[in-house]
Amino acid sequence: MGQDMDLSDLITPYGVIPSLKAANKKQVLQILSDRAADLTGLNSVDIYNILFQRERLGSTGVGSGIAIPHGKMPGLTRLFGLFARLDRPIDFEALDNQPVDLVFLLLAPEGAGADHLKALARIARMLRDSAVAHKLRASHDAESLYAVLAMPSASAA
């Protein structure tokens, strides 16, 4: 189980935004939707609407400054991830009420089923690792952020 913990199958270096500037949660979701649209060829408004509907069910802010907005997209052929480190933390209505500064967007094909949930669990586990979160917060460019995310976790080493 341990060796599948890196996220390199979900994310590319182009899918890393090192210093996303946003005033609020909606803006974060809009910017991520635009970037996801560029990389997937899907419509950014469609992506945003799916993410926004998911947030209305309950915040994807999972605590400790981490949010994992996600949704299932018609027309997507595989799991797709984007990571952003926010320029400054924003209120995400997170479970622990802490502002969020690390955001991992996960989009899944409509029929992804268990793979979608497995990927969400894997992302949450990795970002909740305090050593990983610390490294992400200390990294200031896309290359070093990607290197942390694509690194097999310590438990796998």
C-alpha positions as a printed Julia matrix, in Angstrom:
157×3 Matrix{Float64}:
   0.0    0.0     0.0
   2.77   2.42    0.99
   4.53   2.73   -2.32
   1.66   4.41   -4.18
   1.72   7.52   -2.01
   3.4    9.99   -4.34
   1.06  12.08   -6.45
   3.05  12.13   -9.7
   0.34  10.13  -11.47
  -2.2   12.9   -10.71
  -0.21  16.05  -11.29
   2.37  17.52  -13.66
   4.8   20.4   -13.06
   2.39  22.58  -15.1
  -0.31  21.7   -12.6
   1.48  23.49   -9.77
   0.74  27.13   -8.94
   3.37  28.39   -6.49
   1.8   31.63   -5.31
  -1.88  31.91   -6.14
  -3.3   35.33   -5.32
  -6.96  35.25   -4.37
  -9.18  37.25   -2.05
 -11.68  34.49   -1.28
 -12.71  30.9    -1.84
 -14.7   31.64   -5.02
 -11.69  33.3    -6.59
  -9.45  30.34   -5.72
 -11.93  27.98   -7.38
 -12.17  30.26  -10.44
  -8.41  30.46  -10.94
  -8.02  26.7   -10.47
 -10.89  26.05  -12.9
  -9.21  28.25  -15.52
  -5.88  26.43  -15.12
  -7.59  23.03  -15.18
  -9.45  24.03  -18.36
  -6.14  25.02  -20.01
  -4.61  21.65  -19.14
  -7.6   19.38  -19.85
  -9.34  21.2   -22.71
 -12.6   21.19  -20.73
 -14.75  24.28  -20.15
 -13.63  26.32  -17.13
 -17.2   27.4   -16.25
 -18.31  23.75  -16.18
 -15.38  22.86  -13.92
 -16.12  25.81  -11.61
 -19.8   24.9   -11.36
 -19.02  21.31  -10.38
 -16.51  22.45   -7.75
 -18.86  25.12   -6.41
 -21.76  22.68   -6.12
 -19.49  20.31   -4.19
 -18.49  23.11   -1.78
 -22.15  23.86   -1.13
 -22.57  20.32    0.22
 -19.85  21.06    2.74
 -16.45  22.69    2.63
 -13.59  20.65    1.23
 -11.33  22.43    3.71
 -10.14  19.34    5.62
  -8.3   21.18    8.39
  -4.69  22.24    9.09
  -4.79  24.82    6.28
  -5.55  22.22    3.59
  -8.42  22.09    1.1
  -9.13  19.42   -1.51
 -11.85  20.73   -3.83
 -13.01  17.93   -6.12
 -15.65  16.79   -8.52
 -16.52  14.42  -11.33
 -16.31  15.81  -14.85
 -18.03  14.47  -17.95
 -15.5   14.26  -20.77
 -12.49  13.62  -18.56
 -10.63  10.4   -19.36
  -8.48  10.08  -16.24
  -7.95  11.47  -12.75
  -6.48  14.96  -12.93
  -4.89  17.03  -10.18
  -3.72  20.61   -9.67
  -1.91  22.01   -6.66
  -1.79  25.62   -5.5
   0.03  27.27   -2.65
  -1.87  30.44   -1.8
  -0.11  33.75   -1.57
  -1.86  34.25    1.77
  -4.3   32.01    3.65
  -8.01  32.55    3.05
 -11.18  31.52    4.81
 -12.45  28.28    3.26
 -15.13  27.51    5.87
 -12.89  24.59    6.84
 -13.9   22.03    9.45
 -11.47  23.48   12.0
 -12.16  27.11   10.94
  -8.49  27.61   10.09
  -7.7   29.58    6.94
  -6.44  27.53    4.0
  -3.16  28.01    2.13
  -2.59  24.6     0.47
  -5.15  23.55   -2.13
  -5.18  20.34   -4.16
  -7.83  20.17   -6.87
  -8.91  16.69   -7.96
 -11.09  16.07  -10.99
 -12.26  12.56  -11.82
 -14.02  11.0   -14.8
 -17.72  10.39  -14.18
 -17.27   6.63  -13.86
 -14.18   6.76  -11.64
 -15.87   5.17   -8.63
 -13.41   3.9    -6.04
 -10.35   5.36   -7.78
 -11.67   8.85   -7.08
 -12.08   8.09   -3.36
  -8.69   6.35   -3.17
  -7.01   9.36   -4.74
  -8.78  11.75   -2.35
  -7.66   9.68    0.63
  -4.1    9.57   -0.69
  -3.98  13.36   -1.2
  -5.43  14.02    2.26
  -2.98  11.63    3.89
   0.0   13.17    2.15
  -0.91  16.81    2.78
  -1.83  16.11    6.41
   1.69  14.77    6.97
   3.17  17.7     8.87
   6.63  17.23    7.32
   5.14  17.36    3.8
   2.95  20.38    4.64
   5.96  22.17    6.14
   8.04  21.54    3.0
   5.22  22.76    0.75
   4.83  25.95    2.79
   8.59  26.53    2.64
   8.84  26.04   -1.15
   8.41  29.09   -3.32
   8.59  27.86   -6.91
   6.7   25.3    -8.96
   9.7   22.98   -9.38
  10.36  22.55   -5.68
   6.63  22.21   -4.89
   6.3   19.55   -7.57
   9.36  17.73   -6.21
   7.7   17.49   -2.77
   4.39  16.26   -4.2
   6.03  13.73   -6.52
   8.27  12.41   -3.77
   7.35   8.97   -2.44
   6.31   9.39    1.18
   8.67   8.55    4.03
   6.6    5.49    4.9
   7.35   4.09    1.44
  11.08   4.75    1.6
